[in-house]
XYZ file of C-alpha atoms in Angstrom:
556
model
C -19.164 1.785 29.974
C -17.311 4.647 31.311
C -15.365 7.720 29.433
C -12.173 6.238 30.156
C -12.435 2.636 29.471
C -13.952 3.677 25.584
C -10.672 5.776 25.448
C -8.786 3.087 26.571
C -10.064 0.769 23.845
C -9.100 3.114 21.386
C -5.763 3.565 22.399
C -5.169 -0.378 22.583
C -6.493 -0.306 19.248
C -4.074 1.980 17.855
C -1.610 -0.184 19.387
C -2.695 -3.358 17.978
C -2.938 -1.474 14.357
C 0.623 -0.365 14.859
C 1.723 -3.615 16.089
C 0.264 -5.803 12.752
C 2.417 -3.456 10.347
C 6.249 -3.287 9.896
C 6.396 -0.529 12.942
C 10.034 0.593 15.594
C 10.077 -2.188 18.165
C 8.960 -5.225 15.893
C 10.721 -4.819 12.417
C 8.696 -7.305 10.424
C 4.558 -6.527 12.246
C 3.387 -8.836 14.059
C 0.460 -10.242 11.658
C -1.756 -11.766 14.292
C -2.455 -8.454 15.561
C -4.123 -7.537 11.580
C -7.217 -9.758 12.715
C -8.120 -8.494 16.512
C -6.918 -4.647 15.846
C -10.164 -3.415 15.247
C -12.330 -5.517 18.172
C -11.524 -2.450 20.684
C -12.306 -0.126 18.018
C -15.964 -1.206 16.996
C -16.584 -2.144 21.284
C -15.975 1.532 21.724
C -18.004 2.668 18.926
C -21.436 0.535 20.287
C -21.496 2.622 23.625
C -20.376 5.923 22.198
C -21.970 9.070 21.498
C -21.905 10.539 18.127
C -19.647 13.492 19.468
C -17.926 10.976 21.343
C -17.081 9.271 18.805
C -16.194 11.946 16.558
C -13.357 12.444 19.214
C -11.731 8.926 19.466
C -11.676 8.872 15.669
C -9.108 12.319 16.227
C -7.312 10.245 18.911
C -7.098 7.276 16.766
C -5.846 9.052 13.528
C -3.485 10.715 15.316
C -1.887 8.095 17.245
C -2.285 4.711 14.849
C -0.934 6.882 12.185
C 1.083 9.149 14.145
C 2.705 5.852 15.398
C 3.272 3.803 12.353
C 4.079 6.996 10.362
C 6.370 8.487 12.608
C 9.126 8.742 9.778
C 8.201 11.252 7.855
C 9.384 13.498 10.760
C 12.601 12.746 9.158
C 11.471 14.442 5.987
C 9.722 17.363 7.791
C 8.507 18.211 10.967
C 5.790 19.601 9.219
C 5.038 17.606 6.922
C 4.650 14.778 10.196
C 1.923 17.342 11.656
C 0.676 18.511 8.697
C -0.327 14.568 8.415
C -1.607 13.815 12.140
C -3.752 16.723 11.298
C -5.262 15.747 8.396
C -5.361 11.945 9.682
C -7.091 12.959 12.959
C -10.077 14.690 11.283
C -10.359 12.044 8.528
C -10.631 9.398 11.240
C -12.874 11.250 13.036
C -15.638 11.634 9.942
C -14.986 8.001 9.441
C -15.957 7.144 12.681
C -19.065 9.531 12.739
C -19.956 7.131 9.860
C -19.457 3.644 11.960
C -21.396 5.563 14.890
C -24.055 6.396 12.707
C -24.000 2.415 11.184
C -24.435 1.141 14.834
C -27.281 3.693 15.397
C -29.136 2.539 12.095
C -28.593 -1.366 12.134
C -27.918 -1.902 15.405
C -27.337 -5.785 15.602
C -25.997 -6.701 12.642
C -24.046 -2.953 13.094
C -20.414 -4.650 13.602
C -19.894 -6.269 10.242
C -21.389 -2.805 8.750
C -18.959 -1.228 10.582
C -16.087 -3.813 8.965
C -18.078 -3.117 5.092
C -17.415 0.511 5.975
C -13.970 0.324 7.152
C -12.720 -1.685 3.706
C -14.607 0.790 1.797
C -12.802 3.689 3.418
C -9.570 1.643 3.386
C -9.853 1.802 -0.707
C -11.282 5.336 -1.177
C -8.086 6.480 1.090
C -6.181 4.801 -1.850
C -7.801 7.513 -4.671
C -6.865 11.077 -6.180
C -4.338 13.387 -5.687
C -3.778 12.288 -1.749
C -4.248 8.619 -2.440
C -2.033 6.961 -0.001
C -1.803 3.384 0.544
C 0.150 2.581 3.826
C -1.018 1.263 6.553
C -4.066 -1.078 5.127
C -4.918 -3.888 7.151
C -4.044 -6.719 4.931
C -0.063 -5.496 3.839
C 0.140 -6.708 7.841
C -0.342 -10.221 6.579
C 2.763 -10.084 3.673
C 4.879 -12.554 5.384
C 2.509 -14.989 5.487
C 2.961 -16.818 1.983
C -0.508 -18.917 2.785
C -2.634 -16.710 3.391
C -1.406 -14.052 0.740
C -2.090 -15.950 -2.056
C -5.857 -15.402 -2.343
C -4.755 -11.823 -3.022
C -4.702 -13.328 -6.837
C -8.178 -13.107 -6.479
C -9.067 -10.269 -5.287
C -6.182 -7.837 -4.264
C -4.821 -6.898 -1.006
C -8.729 -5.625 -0.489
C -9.902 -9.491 0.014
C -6.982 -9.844 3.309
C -7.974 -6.650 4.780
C -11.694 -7.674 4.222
C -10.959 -10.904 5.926
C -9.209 -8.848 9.154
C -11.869 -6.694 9.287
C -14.722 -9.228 9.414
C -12.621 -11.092 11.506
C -12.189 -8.515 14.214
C -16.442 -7.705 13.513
C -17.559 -11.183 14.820
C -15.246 -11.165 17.516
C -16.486 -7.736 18.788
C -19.863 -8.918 18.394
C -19.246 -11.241 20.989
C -17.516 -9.273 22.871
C -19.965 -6.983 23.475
C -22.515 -9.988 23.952
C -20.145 -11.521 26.257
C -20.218 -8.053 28.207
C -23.836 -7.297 28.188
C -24.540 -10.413 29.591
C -22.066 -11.253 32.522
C -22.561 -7.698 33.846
C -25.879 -8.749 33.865
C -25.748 -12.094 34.809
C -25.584 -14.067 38.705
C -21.512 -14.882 38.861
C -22.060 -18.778 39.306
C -20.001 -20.735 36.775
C -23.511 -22.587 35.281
C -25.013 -19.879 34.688
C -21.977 -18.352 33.242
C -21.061 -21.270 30.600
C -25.183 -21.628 29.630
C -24.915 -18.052 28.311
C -21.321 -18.509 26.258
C -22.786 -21.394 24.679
C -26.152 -19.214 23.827
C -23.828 -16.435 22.654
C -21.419 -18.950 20.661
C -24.559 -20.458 19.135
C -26.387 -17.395 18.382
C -23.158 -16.563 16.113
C -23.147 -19.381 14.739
C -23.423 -18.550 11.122
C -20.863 -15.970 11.004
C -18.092 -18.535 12.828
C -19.268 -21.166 10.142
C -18.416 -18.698 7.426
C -15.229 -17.387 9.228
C -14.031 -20.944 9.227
C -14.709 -21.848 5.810
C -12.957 -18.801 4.848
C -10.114 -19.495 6.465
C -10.210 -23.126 5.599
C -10.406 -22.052 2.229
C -7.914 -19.642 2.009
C -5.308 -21.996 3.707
C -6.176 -25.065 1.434
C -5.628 -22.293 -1.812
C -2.504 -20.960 -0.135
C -1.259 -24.492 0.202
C -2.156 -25.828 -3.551
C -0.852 -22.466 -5.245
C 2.682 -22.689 -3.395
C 3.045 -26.150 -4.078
C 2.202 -26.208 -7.756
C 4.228 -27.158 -10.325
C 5.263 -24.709 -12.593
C 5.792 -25.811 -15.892
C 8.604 -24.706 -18.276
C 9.878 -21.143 -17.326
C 12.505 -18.769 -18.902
C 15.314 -17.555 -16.437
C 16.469 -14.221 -16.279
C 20.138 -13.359 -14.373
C 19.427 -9.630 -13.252
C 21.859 -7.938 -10.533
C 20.198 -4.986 -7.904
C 22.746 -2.574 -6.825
C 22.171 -1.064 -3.315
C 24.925 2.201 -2.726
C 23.445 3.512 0.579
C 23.225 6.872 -0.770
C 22.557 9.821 1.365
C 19.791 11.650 -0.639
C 19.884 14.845 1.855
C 23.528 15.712 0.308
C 23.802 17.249 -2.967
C 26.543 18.664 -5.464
C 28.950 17.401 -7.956
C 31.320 15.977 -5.411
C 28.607 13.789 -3.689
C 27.423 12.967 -7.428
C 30.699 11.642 -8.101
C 30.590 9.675 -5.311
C 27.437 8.067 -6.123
C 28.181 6.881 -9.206
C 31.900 5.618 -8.085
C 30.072 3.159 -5.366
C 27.654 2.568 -8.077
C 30.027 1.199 -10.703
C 32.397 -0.220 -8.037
C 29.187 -2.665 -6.270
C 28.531 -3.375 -10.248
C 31.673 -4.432 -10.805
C 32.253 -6.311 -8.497
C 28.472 -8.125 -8.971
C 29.057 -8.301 -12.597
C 32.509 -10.282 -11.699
C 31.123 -12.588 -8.996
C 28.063 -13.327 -11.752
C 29.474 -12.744 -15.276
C 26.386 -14.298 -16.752
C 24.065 -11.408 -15.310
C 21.992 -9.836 -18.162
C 20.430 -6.847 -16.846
C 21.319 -4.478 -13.774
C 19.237 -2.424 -11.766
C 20.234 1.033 -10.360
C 17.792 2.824 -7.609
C 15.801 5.595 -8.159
C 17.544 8.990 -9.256
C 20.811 6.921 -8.100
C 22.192 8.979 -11.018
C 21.219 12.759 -10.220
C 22.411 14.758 -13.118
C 20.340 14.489 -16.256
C 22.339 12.144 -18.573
C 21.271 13.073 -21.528
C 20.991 16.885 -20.949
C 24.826 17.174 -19.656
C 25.853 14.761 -22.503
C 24.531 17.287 -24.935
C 26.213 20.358 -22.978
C 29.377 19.078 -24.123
C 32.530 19.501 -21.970
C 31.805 22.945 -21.032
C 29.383 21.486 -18.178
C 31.769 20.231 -15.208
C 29.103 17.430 -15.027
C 29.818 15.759 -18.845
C 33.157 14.441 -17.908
C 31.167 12.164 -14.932
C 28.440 11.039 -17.398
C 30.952 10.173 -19.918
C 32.569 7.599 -17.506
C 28.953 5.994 -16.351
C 28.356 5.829 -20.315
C 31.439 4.144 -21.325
C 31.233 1.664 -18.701
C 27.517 0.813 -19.335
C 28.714 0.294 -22.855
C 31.952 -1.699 -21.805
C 29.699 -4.126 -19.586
C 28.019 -5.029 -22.498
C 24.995 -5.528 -20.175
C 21.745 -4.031 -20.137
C 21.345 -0.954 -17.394
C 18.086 0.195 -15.852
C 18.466 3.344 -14.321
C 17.076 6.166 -12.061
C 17.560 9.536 -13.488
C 16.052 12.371 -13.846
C 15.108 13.555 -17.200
C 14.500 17.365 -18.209
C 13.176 17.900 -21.435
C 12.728 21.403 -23.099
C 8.999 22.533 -23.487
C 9.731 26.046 -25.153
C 8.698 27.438 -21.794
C 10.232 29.565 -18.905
C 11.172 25.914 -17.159
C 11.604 22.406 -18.544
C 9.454 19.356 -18.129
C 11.497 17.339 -15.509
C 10.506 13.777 -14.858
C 11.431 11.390 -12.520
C 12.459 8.503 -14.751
C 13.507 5.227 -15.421
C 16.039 5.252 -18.335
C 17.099 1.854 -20.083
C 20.093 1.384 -21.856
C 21.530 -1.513 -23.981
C 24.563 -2.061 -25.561
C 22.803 -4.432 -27.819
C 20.466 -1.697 -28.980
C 23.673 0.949 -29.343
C 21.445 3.398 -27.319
C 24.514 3.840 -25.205
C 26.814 6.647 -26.809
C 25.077 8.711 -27.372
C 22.715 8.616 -25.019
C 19.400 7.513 -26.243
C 17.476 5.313 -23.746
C 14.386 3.713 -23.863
C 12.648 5.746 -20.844
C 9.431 5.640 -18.522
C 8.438 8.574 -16.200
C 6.666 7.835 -13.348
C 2.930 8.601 -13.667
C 2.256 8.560 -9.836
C 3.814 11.449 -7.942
C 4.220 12.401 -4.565
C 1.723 14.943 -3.308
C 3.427 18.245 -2.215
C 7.242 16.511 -2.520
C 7.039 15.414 -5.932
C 3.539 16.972 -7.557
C 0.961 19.586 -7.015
C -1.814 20.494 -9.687
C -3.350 23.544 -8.479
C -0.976 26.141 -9.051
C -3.782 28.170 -10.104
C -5.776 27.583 -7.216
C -3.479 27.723 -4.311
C -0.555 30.136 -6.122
C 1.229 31.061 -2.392
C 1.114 27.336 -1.424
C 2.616 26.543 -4.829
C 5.337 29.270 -4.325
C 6.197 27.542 -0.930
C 6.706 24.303 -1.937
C 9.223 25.868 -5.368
C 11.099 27.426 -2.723
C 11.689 24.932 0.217
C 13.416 21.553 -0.205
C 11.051 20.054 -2.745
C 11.331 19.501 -6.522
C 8.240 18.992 -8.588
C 8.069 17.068 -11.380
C 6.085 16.536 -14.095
C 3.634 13.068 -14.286
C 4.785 10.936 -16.975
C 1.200 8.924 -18.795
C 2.544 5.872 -20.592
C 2.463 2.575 -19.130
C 5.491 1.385 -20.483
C 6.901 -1.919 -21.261
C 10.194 -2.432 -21.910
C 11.156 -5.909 -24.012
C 15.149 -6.665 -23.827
C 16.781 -9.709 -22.692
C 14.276 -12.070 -23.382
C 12.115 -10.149 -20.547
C 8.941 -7.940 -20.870
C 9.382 -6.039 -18.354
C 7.834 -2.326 -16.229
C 9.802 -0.687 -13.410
C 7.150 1.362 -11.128
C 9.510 3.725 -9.466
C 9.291 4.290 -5.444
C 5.778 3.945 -4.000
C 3.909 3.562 -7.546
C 4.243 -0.427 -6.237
C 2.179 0.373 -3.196
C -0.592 1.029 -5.911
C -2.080 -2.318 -7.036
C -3.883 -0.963 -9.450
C -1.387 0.602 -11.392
C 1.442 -2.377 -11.431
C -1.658 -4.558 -12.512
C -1.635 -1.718 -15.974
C 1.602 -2.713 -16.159
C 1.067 -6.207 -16.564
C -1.765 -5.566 -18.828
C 0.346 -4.068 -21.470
C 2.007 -7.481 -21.325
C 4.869 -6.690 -18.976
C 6.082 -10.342 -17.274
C 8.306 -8.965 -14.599
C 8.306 -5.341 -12.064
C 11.642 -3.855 -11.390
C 11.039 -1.808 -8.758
C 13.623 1.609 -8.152
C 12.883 2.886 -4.993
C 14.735 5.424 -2.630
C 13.854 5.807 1.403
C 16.948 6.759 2.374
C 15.697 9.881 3.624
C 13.845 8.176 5.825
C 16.358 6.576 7.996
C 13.818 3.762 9.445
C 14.081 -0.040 9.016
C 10.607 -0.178 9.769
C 9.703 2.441 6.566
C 11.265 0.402 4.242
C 9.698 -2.408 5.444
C 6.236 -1.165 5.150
C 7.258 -0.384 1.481
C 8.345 -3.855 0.772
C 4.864 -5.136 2.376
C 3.104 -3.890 -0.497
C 5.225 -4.560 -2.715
C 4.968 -8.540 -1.872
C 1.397 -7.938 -3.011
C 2.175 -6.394 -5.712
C 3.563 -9.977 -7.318
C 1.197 -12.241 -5.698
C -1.577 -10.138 -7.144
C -0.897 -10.780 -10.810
C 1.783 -13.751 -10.443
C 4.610 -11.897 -11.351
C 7.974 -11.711 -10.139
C 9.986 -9.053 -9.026
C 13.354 -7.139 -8.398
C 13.689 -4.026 -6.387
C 16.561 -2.085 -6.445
C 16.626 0.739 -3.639
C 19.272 3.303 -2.362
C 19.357 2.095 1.096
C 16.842 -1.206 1.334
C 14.822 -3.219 0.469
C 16.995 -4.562 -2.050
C 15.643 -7.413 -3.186
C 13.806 -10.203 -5.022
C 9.907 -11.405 -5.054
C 9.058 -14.631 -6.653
C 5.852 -14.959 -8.014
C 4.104 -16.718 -5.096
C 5.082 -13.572 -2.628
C 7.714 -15.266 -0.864
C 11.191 -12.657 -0.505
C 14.352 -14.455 -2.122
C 18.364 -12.397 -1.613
C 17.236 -9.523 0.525
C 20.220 -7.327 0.988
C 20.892 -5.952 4.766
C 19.350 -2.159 4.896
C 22.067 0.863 4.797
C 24.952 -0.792 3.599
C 26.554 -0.550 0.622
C 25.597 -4.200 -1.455
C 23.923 -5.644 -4.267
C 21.727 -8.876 -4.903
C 21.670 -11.370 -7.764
C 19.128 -13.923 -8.680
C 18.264 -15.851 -11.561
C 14.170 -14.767 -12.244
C 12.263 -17.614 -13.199
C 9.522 -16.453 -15.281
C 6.809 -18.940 -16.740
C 6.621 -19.229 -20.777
C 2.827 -19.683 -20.188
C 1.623 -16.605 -18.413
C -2.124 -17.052 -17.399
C -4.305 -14.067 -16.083
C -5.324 -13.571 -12.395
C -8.539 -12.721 -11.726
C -7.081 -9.371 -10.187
C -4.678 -8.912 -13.319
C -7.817 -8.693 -15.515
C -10.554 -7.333 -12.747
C -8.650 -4.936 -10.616
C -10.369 -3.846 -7.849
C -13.689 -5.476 -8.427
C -13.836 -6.102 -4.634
C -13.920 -2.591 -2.876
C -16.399 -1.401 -5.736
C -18.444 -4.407 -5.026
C -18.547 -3.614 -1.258
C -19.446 0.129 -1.999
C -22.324 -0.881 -4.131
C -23.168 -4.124 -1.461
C -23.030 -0.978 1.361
C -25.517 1.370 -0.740
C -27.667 -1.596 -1.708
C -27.924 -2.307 2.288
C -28.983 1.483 3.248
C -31.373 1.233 0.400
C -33.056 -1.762 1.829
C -33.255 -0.690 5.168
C -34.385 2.811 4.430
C -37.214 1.431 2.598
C -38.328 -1.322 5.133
C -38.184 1.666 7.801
C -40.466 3.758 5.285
C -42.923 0.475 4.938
C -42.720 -0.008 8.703
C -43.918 3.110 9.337
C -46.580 3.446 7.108
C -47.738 0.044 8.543
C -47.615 1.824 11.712
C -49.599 5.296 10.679
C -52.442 2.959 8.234
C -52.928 0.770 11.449
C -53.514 4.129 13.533
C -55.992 5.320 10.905
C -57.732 1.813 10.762
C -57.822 2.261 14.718
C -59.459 5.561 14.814
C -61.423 4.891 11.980
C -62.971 2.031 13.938
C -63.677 4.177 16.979
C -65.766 6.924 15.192
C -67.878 3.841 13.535
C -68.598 2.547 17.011
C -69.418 6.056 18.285
């Protein structure tokens, strides 16, 4: 195949990737796409080089994720090539590896290549950089069916099923290829070999079927289940369409004005709502820190409104704020928190929430460790538009209202792992308080809300997300979206969460992600194997040589 058509199928395949997810011309993905987007991907990879391949993994990272990505430009020009950088050469080792798979297994190399892809898919996921757009299976999240094996096994078991998916159908492909280029062009001929190259596949499209079959049937029974008995909680999420790029006390003022107003007016439509949901640092100044300043801070006279109003509601408040707490050091510990305040707990005046500080930070925007390490880098980041915060630890769950309930603050729901800690501790419901404002794309926000559908179908639990300018909405347990709020206006959404009084575990709830680990150890398990039916092959080989020559000298 020449140069141009493998760089071809790598550019299609970027496209398809793009078109699955959320992305600027289709708002919602286009799921279909999820399953095929990797067929042009592994075709190029079978009659690559290992240089050459090296190279379409830097083309891929950089336009797939260049693509789908494209609005953190918003945040930072830098930042945008700073990624496609880092993207490009990460591809490009990954795709060394799926060169090196074909090389080594040869048949059987596609689905290898799929095992490896899932494996890098969760490992992208880990540490300080761990970053979890842009998997295969959030492509699938508005398809309530299909989603609901993710119970099971995470969002890991979809993208496993896309991946394997797009393996078989490369496989024949390829076959397909091989053949007819080979092959007289008479139609007999022609339909003999796709019916060799169907049956030659023939356990792989058995197992693809029943796995779909499967799937479907489950999707089917869990969304048509009865529930049983379940508690319902009234809960109102305010959207004020902030502009997070403008700052001072004015703007502040502002903020909390449209904040009160959209509550009011929510609180009046709904007068039986029990709890209400503010985004994430929707209040800016630190409530409790210009509380204590007293009135000599121009700031105490605005937090004395918000605090006589939550306590005049008579309702309980979840809130994004940020929350600076003295250390004895040069600079406080500031956290980017969740505070919680209830009337009925007279935590109100003066200010004493219940709090959580989110554990999962930003790298570079929100967090970065190795001031010690990189001390110019850390300098940099103090000084330009970014504020670092310090990592809250606690998985806390907060139990008012007659709901246990965690709020994982912006992207900590694109981590499964971590809402699933949250549910562990007992917590029955995930308010999300998220802010992408800054973003300015539909088609961000939208990505953000496709893993946070996973997020409830993973350990049946539902959820509210309250966000500055959208998603704001509500999840029910089964994944499907219930009140979403139209993005950048100013709005709010009320529902009444129905929450089961008999909470069972998932299997992902209490396993996590058994699935990726099991594919890592499945992959080594494989190379293992291999490698040491290579090493008895050739020893076979080298004792037969010896037996040969041995025989030779006895008939000399």
């Amino acid at each position: 195949m020449k140069w141009y058509f493998r760089i071809l199928l790598v550019i299609i395949a970027a496209l398809f990737f793009n078109l699955a997810h959320p992305n600027i011309v289709f708002e919602n993905g286009i799921s279909f796409f999820a399953f095929i987007a990797l067929i042009p991907l592994f075709v190029s990879i079978r009659y690559s080089s290992i240089s050459f391949s090296f190279f379409s993994g830097l083309l891929y990272g950089a336009l797939s994720y260049g693509l789908l990505f494209s609005w953190i430009g918003t945040y930072s020009s830098y930042a945008m090539i700073i990624g496609v950088i880092a993207f490009s050469l990460l591809f490009g080792l990954l795709f060394i590896a799926l060169k090196a798979s074909d090389l080594f297994f040869k048949k059987k190399s596609f689905y290898i290549m799929a095992l490896i892809w899932c494996i890098f898919e969760y490992l992208k996921t880990k540490g300080f950089l761990g970053f979890s757009y842009g998997i295969l299976g959030y492509a699938l999240w508005k398809s309530p069916l299909l989603i609901q094996c993710a119970k099971f096994g995470g969002v890991w078991l979809l993208s496993s099923l896309c991946a394997f998916t797009s393996a078989l159908f490369a496989s024949i492909s390829y076959a397909a290829y091989a053949s007819f280029s080979s092959t007289p062009s008479y139609s007999s001929k022609k339909v003999s070999t796709i019916l060799y190259i169907l049956k030659s596949h023939f356990i792989s499209i058995f197992i693809l079927l029943i796995s779909f079959t499967g799937i479907v049937i489950f999707g089917f029974y869990s969304i048509n289940k009865t529930q049983g008995p379940v508690k319902k909680i009234p809960v109102l999420c305010v959207q004020n369409n902030t502009d997070s790029n403008k700052y001072g006390t004015d703007v502040y003022k502002k903020d909390v004005s449209t904040l009160i107003s959209l509550t009011q007016e929510g609180i009046k439509k709904h007068p039986e709502t029990a709890i209400v949901i503010w985004p994430e640092t929707s209040v800016v100044p630190p409530i409790e820190m210009h509380y204590s300043n007293g009135e000599q801070d121009e700031r105490y006279d605005l937090i004395k409104k918000l605090l006589l109003f939550i306590k005049d509601t008579g309702k309980c408040f979840v809130i994004g704020n940020q929350r600076s707490v003295d250390n004895g050091g040069l600079y406080s510990d500031d956290y980017n928190s969740c505070l919680v305040f209830d009337s009925m707990l007279e935590n109100v005046i003066p200010p004493e929430p219940l709090v959580y500080a989110k554990n999962h930070l930003v790298p570079f925007t929100e967090y970065f460790p190795y001031e010690k390490a990189f001390p110019s880098l850390y300098e940099k980041l103090l000084d330009g538009d970014t504020h670092l915060w310090t990592p809250g630890h606690e998985k806390t769950v907060f139990d008012l209202r007659n709901v246990k309930f965690s709020t994982p603050i912006c992207f900590e729901d694109s981590f499964g792992n971590l809402c699933r800690s949250f549910v562990n501790n007992g917590a029955e419901c995930l308010f999300n308080l998220s802010n992408d404002s800054w973003s300015g794309k539909r088609f961000c926000q939208k990505q953000h809300l496709s893993m946070a559908v996973f997020r409830s179908v993973e350990n049946e639990v539902p959820s509210a997300r309250s966000t500055a300018s959208g998603v704001t909405c509500f999840i029910d347990l089964r994944g499907r979206i219930v009140d979403e709020v139209e993005q950048f206006c100013e709005d709010y959404a009320f529902y009444n969460i129905e929450i089961p009084m008999k909470k069972n575990q998932t299997p992902y709830t209490r396993f996590g992600d058994w699935l990726p680990i099991f594919e890592i150890i499945l992959l080594c398990l494989i190379i293992l194997f291999n490698f040491l039916r290579y090493i008895v092959k050739k020893l076979a080989i080298t004792s037969s040589i010896l037996v040969e020559k041995k025989g030779k000298k006895e008939v000399k």
